[in-house]
N, CA, C and O atoms as a MOPAC input file, in Angstrom:
PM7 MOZYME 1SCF
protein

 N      3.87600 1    -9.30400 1     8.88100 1
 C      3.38600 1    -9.62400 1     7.54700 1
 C      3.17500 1    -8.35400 1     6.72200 1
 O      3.36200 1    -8.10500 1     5.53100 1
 N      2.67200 1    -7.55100 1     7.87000 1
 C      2.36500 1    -6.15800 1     6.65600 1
 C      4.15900 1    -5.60800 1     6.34700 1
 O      4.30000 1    -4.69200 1     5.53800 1
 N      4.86000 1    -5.93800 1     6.71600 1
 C      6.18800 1    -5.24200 1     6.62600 1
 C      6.92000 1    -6.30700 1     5.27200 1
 O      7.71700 1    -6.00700 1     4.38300 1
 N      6.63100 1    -6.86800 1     5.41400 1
 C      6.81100 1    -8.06300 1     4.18300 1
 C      6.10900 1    -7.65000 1     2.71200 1
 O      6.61300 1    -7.63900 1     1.58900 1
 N      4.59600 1    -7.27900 1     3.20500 1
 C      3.85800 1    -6.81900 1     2.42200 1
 C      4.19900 1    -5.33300 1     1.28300 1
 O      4.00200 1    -5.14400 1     0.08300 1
 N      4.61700 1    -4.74200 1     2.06800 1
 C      5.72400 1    -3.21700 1     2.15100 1
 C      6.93500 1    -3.55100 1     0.87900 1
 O      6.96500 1    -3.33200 1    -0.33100 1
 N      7.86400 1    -4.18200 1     1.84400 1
 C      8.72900 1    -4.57700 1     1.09700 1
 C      8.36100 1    -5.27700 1    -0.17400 1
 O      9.08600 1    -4.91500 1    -1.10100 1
 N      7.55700 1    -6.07200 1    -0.47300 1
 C      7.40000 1    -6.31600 1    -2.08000 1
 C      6.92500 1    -5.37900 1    -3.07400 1
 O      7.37700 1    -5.11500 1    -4.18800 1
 N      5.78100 1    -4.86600 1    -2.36100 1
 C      5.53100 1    -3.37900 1    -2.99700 1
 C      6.71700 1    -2.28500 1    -3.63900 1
 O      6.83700 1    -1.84800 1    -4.78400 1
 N      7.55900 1    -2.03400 1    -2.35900 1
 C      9.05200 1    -1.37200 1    -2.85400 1
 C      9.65100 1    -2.09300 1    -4.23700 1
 O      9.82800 1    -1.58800 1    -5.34500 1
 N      9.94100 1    -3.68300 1    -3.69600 1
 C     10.32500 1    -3.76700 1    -4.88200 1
 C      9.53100 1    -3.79400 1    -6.45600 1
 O     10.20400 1    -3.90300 1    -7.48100 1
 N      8.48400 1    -3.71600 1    -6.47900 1
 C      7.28700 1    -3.55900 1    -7.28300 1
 C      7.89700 1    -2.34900 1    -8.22200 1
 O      8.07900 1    -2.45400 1    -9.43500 1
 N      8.18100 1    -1.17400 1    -7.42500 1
 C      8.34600 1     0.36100 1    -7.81900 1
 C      9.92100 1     0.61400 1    -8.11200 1
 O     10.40400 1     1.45600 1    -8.86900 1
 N     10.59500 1    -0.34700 1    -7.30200 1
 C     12.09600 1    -0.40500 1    -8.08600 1
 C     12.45800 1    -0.79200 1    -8.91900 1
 O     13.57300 1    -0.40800 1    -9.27000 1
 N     11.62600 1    -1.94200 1    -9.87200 1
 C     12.10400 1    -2.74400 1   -10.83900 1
 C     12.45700 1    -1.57100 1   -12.48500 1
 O     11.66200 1    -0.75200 1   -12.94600 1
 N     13.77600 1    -1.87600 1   -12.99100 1
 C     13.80800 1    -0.58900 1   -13.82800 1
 C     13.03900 1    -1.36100 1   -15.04500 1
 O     12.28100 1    -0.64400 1   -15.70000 1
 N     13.14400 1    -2.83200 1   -15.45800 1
 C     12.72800 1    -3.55400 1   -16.48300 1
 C     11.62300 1    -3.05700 1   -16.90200 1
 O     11.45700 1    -2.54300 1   -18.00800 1
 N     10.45200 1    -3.23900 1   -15.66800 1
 C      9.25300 1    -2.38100 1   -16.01100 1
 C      8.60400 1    -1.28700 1   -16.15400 1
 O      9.10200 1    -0.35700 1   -15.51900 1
 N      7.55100 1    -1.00000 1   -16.82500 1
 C      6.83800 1     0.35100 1   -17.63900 1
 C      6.12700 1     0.59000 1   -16.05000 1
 O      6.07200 1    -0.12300 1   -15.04800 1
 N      5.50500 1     2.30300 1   -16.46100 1
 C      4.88200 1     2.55400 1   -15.64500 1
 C      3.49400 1     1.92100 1   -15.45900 1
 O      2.91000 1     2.21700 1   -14.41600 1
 N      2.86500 1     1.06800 1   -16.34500 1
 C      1.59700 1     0.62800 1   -16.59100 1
 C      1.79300 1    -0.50600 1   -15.67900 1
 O      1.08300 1    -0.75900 1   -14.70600 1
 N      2.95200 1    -1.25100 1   -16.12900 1
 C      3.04900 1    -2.54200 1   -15.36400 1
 C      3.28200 1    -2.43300 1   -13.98000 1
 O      2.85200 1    -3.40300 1   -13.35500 1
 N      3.68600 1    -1.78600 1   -13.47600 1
 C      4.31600 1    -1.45900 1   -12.69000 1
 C      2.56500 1    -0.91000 1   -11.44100 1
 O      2.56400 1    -0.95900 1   -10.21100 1
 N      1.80300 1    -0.62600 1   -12.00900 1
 C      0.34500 1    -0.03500 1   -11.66000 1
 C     -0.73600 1    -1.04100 1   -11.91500 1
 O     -1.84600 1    -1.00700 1   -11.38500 1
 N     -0.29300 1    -1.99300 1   -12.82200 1
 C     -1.62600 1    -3.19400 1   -13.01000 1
 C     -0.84400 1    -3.98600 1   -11.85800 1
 O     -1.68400 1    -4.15200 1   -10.97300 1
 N      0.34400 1    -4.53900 1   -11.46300 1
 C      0.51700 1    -5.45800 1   -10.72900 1
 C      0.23900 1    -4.84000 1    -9.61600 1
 O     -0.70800 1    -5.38900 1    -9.05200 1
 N      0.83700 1    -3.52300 1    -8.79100 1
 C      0.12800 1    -3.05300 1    -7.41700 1
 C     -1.32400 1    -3.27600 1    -7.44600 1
 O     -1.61000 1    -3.91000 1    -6.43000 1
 N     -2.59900 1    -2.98700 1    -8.30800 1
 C     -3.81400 1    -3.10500 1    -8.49800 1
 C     -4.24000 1    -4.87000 1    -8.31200 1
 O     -5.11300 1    -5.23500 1    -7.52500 1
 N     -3.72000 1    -5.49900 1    -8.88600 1
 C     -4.11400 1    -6.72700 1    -9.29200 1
 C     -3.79500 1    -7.44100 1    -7.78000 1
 O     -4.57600 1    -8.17200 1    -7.17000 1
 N     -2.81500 1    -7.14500 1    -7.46500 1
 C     -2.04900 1    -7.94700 1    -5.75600 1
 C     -3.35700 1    -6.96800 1    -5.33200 1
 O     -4.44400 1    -7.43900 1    -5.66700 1
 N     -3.38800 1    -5.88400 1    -4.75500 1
 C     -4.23800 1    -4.98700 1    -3.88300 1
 C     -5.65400 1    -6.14000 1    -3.89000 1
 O     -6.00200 1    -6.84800 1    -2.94500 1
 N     -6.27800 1    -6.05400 1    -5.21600 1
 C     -7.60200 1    -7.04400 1    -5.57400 1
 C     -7.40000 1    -8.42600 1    -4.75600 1
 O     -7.82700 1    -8.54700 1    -3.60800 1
 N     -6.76100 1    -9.38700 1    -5.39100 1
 C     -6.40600 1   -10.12100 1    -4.78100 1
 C     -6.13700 1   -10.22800 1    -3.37900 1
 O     -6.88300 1   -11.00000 1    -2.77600 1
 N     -5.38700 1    -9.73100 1    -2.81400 1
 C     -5.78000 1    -9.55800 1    -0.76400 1
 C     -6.62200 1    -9.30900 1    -0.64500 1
 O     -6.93200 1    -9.82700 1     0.42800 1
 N     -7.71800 1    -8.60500 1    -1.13500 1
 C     -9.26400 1    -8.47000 1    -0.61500 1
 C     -9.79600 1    -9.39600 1    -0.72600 1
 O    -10.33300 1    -9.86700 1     0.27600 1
 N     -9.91700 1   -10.24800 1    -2.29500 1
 C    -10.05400 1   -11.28200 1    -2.16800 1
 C    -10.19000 1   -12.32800 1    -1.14200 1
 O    -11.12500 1   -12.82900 1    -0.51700 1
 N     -8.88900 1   -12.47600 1    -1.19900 1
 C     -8.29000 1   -13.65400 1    -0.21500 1
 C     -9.26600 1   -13.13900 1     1.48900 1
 O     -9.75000 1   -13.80200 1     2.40700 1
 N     -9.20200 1   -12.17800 1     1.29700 1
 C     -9.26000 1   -11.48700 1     2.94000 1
 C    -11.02200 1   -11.65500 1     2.66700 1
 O    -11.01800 1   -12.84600 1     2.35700 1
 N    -11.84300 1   -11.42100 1     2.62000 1
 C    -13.14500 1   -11.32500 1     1.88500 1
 C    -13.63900 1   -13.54400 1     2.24000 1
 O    -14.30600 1   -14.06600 1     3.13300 1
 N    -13.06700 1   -14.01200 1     1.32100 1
 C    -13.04300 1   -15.44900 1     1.75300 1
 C    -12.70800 1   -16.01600 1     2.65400 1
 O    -13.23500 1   -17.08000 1     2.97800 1
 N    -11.56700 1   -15.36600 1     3.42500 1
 C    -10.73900 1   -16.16500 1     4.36200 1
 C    -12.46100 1   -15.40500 1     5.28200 1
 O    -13.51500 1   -15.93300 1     5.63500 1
 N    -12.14200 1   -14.57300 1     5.31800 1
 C    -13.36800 1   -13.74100 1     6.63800 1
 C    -14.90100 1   -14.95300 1     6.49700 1
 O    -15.76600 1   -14.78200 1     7.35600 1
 N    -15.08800 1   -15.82200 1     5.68800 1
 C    -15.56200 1   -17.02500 1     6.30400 1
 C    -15.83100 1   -17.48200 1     7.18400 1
 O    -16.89500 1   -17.71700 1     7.75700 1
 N    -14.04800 1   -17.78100 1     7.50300 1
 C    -13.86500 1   -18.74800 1     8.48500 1
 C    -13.03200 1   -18.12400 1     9.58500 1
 O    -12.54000 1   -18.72700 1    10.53900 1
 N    -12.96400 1   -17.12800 1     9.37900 1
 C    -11.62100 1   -16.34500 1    10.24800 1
 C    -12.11900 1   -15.01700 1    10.18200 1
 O    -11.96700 1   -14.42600 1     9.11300 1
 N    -12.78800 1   -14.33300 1    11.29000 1
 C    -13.18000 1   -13.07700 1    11.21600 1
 C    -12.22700 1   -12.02300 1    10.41600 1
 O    -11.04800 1   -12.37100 1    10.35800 1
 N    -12.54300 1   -10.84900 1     9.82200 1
 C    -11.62200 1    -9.70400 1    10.09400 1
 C    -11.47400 1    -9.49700 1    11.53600 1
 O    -12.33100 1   -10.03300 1    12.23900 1
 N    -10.59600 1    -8.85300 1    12.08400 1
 C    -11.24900 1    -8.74600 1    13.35100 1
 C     -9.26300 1    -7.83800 1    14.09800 1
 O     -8.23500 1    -8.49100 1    14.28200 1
 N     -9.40000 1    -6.54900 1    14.29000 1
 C     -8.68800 1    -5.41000 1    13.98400 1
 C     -7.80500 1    -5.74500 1    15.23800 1
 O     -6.60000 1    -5.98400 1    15.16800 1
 N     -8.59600 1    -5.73200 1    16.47300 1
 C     -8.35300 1    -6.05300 1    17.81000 1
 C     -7.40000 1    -7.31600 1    17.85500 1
 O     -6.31900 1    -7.04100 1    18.37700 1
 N     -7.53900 1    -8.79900 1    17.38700 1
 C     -6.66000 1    -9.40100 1    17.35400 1
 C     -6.07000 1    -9.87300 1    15.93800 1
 O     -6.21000 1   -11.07200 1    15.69500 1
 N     -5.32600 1    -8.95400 1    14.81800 1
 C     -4.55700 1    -8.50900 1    13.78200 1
 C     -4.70800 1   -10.08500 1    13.01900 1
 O     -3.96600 1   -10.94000 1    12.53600 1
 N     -6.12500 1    -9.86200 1    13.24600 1
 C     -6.45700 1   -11.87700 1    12.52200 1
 C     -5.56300 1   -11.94100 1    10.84000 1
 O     -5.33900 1   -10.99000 1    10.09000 1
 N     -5.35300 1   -12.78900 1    10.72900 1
 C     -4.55100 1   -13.06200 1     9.04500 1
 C     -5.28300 1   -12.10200 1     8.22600 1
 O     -4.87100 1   -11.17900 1     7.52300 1
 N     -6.43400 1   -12.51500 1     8.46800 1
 C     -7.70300 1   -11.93800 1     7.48100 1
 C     -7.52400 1   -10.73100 1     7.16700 1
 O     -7.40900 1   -10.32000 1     6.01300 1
 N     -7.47100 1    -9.79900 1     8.57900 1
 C     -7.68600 1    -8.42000 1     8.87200 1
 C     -5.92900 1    -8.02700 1     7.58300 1
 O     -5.86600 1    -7.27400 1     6.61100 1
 N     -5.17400 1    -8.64000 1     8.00900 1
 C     -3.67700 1    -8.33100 1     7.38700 1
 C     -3.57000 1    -8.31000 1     5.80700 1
 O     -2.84900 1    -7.65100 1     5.05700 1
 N     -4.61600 1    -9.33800 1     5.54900 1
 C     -4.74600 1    -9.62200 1     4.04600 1
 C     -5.44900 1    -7.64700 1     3.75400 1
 O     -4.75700 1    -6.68300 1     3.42600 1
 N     -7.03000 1    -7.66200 1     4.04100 1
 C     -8.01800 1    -6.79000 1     4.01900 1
 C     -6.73900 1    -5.25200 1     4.12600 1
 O     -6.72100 1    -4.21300 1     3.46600 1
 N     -6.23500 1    -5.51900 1     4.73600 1
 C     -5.32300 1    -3.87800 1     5.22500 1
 C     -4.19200 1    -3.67500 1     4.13300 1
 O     -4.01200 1    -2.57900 1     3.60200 1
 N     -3.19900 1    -5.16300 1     3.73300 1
 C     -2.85100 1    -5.11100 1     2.93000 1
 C     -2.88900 1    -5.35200 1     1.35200 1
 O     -1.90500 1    -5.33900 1     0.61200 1
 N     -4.25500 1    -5.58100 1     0.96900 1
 C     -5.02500 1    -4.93700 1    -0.05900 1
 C     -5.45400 1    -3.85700 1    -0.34400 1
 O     -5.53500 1    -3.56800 1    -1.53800 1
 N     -5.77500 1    -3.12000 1     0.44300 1
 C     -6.72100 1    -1.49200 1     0.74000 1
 C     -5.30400 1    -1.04200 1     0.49000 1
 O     -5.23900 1    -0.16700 1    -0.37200 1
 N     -3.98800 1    -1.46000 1     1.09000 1
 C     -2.61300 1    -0.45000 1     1.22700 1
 C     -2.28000 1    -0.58800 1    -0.68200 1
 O     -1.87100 1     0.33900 1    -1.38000 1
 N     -2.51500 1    -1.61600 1    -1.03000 1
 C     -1.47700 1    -1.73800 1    -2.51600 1
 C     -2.46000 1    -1.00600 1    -3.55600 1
 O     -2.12500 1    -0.88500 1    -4.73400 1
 N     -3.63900 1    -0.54100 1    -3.09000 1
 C     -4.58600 1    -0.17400 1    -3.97000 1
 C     -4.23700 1     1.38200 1    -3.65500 1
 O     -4.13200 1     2.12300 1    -4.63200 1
 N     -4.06000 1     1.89800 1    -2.42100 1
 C     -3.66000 1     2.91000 1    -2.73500 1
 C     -2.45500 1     3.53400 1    -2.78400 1
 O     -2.34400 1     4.75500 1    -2.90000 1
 N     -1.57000 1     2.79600 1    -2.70400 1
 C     -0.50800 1     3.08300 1    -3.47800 1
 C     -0.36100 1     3.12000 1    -5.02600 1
 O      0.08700 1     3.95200 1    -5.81500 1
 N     -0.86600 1     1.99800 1    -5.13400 1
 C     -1.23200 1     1.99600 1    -7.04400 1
 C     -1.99800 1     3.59900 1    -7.48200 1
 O     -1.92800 1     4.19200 1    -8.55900 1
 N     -2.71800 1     3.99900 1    -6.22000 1
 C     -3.28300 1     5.31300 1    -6.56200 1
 C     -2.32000 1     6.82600 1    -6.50700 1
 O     -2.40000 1     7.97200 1    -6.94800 1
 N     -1.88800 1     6.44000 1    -6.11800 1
 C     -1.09700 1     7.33400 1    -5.31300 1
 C      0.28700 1     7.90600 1    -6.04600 1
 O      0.89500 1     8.97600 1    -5.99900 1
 N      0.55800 1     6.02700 1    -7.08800 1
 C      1.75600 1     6.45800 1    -7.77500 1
 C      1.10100 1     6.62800 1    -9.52600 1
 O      1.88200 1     6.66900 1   -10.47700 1
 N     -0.24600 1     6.70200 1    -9.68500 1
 C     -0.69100 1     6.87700 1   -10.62600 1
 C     -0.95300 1     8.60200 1   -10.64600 1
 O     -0.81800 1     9.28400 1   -11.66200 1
 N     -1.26100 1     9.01100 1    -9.61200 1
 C     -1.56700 1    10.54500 1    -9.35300 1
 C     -0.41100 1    11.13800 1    -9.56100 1
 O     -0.15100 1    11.81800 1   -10.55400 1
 N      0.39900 1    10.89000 1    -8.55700 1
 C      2.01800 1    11.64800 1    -8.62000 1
 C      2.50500 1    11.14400 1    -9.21600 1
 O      2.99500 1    12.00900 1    -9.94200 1
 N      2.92900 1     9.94900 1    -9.66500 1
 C      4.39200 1     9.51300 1   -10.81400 1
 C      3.89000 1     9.47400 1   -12.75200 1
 O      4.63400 1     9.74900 1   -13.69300 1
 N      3.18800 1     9.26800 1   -12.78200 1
 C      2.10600 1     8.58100 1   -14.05600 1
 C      1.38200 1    10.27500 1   -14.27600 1
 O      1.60900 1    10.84000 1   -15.34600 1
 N      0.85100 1    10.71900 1   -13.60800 1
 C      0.16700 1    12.13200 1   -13.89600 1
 C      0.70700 1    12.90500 1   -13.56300 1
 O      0.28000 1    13.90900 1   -14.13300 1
 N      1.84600 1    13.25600 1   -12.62000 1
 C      2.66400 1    14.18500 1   -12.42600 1
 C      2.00300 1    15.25900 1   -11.34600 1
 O      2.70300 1    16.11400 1   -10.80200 1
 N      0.69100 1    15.13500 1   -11.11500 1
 C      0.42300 1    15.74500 1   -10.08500 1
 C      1.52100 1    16.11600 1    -8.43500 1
 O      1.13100 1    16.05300 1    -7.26900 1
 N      2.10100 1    16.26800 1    -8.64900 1
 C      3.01800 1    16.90500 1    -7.84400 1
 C      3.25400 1    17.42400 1    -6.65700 1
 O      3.79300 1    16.92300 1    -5.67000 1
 N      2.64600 1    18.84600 1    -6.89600 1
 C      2.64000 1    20.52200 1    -5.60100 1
 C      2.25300 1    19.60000 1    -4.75700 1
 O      3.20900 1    19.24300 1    -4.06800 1
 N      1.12400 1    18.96400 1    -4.45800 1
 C      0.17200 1    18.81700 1    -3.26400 1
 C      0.68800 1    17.65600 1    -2.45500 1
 O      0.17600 1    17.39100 1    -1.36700 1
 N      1.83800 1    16.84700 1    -3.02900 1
 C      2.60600 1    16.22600 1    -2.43400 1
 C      3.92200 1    16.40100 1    -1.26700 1
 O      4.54400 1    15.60000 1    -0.56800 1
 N      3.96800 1    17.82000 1    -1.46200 1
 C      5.56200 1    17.94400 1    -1.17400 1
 C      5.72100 1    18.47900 1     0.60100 1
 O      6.75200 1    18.95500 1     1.07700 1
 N      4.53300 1    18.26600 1     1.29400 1
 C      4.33600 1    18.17800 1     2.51700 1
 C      4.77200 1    16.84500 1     2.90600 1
 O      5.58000 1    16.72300 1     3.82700 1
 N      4.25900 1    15.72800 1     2.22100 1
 C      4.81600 1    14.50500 1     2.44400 1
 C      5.66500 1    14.17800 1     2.72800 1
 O      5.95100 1    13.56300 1     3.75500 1
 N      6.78700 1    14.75700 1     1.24600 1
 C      7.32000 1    14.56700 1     1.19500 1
 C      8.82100 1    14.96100 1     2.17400 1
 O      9.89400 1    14.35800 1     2.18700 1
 N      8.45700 1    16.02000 1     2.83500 1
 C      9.17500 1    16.69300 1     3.67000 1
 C      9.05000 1    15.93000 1     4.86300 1
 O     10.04600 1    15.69800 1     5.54900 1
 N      7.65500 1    15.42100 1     5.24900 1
 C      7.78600 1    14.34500 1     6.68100 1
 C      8.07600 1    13.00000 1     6.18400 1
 O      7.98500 1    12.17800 1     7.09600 1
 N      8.34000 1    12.57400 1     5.24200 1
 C      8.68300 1    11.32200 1     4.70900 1
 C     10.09800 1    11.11900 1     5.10300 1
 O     10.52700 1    10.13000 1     5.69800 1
 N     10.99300 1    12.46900 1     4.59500 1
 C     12.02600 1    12.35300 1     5.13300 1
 C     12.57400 1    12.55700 1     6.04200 1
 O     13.67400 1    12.02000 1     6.17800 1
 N     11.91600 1    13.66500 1     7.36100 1
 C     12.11000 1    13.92200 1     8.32700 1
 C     11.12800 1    13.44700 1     9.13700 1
 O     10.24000 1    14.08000 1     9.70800 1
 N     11.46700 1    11.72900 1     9.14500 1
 C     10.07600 1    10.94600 1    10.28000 1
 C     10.44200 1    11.11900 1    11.31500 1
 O      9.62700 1    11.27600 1    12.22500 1
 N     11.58000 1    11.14700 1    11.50600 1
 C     12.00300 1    10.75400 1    12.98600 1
 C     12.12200 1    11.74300 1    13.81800 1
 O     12.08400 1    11.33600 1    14.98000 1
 N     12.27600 1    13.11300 1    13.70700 1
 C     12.13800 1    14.54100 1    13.81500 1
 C     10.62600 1    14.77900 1    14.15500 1
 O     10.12400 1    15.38200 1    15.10400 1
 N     10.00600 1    14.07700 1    13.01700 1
 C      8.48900 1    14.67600 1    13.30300 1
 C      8.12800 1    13.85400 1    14.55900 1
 O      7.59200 1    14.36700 1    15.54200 1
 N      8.45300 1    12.55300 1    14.47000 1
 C      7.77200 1    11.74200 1    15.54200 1
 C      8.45900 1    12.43100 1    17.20000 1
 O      7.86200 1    12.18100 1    18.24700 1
 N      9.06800 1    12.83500 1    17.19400 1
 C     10.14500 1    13.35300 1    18.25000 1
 C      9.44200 1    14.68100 1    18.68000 1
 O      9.70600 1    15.06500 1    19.81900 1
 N      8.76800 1    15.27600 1    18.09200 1
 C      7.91900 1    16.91500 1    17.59300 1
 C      6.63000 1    16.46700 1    18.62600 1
 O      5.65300 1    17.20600 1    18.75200 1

């Protein structure tokens, strides 16, 4: 589910139609919303990390779209940059690093 979760996000950040604003209220607004959902569902359905309850998936993939929304507001939207480019170097060399 979180890989599902992922993938809409991507496409969130690929769409060329949309502005950078839109593009940052909808990651924000989905992010809200899974807490939401995750927050209510935890009711009736623990969070609960150990067995990857729905709940917990919602809660993780809310916290994830919120900071991505942060993340592409810092670097893409503000241009903050330099302090990225460590990332960006294991972003592309994952499989190298994981191998390291």
């Amino acid at each position: 589910c979180l890989t599902i979760f992922g993938a809409h996000a991507g496409e969130i950040l690929k769409k060329v139609a949309s502005s950078d604003n839109q593009k940052l209220k909808e990651l924000v607004v989905i992010g809200l919303v899974c807490i939401g959902i995750a927050l209510i569902w935890n009711l009736h359905f623990p969070i609960f990390k150990r067995m990857w309850t729905s709940s917990f998936i919602m809660l993780t993939s809310g916290l994830a779209f919120l900071s991505l929304g942060l993340f592409y507001l810092v670097i893409d939207m503000l241009k903050f940059q330099k302090w990225a480019f460590f990332f960006v170097v294991v972003g592309m060399n994952s499989l190298t690093i994981y191998m390291i």
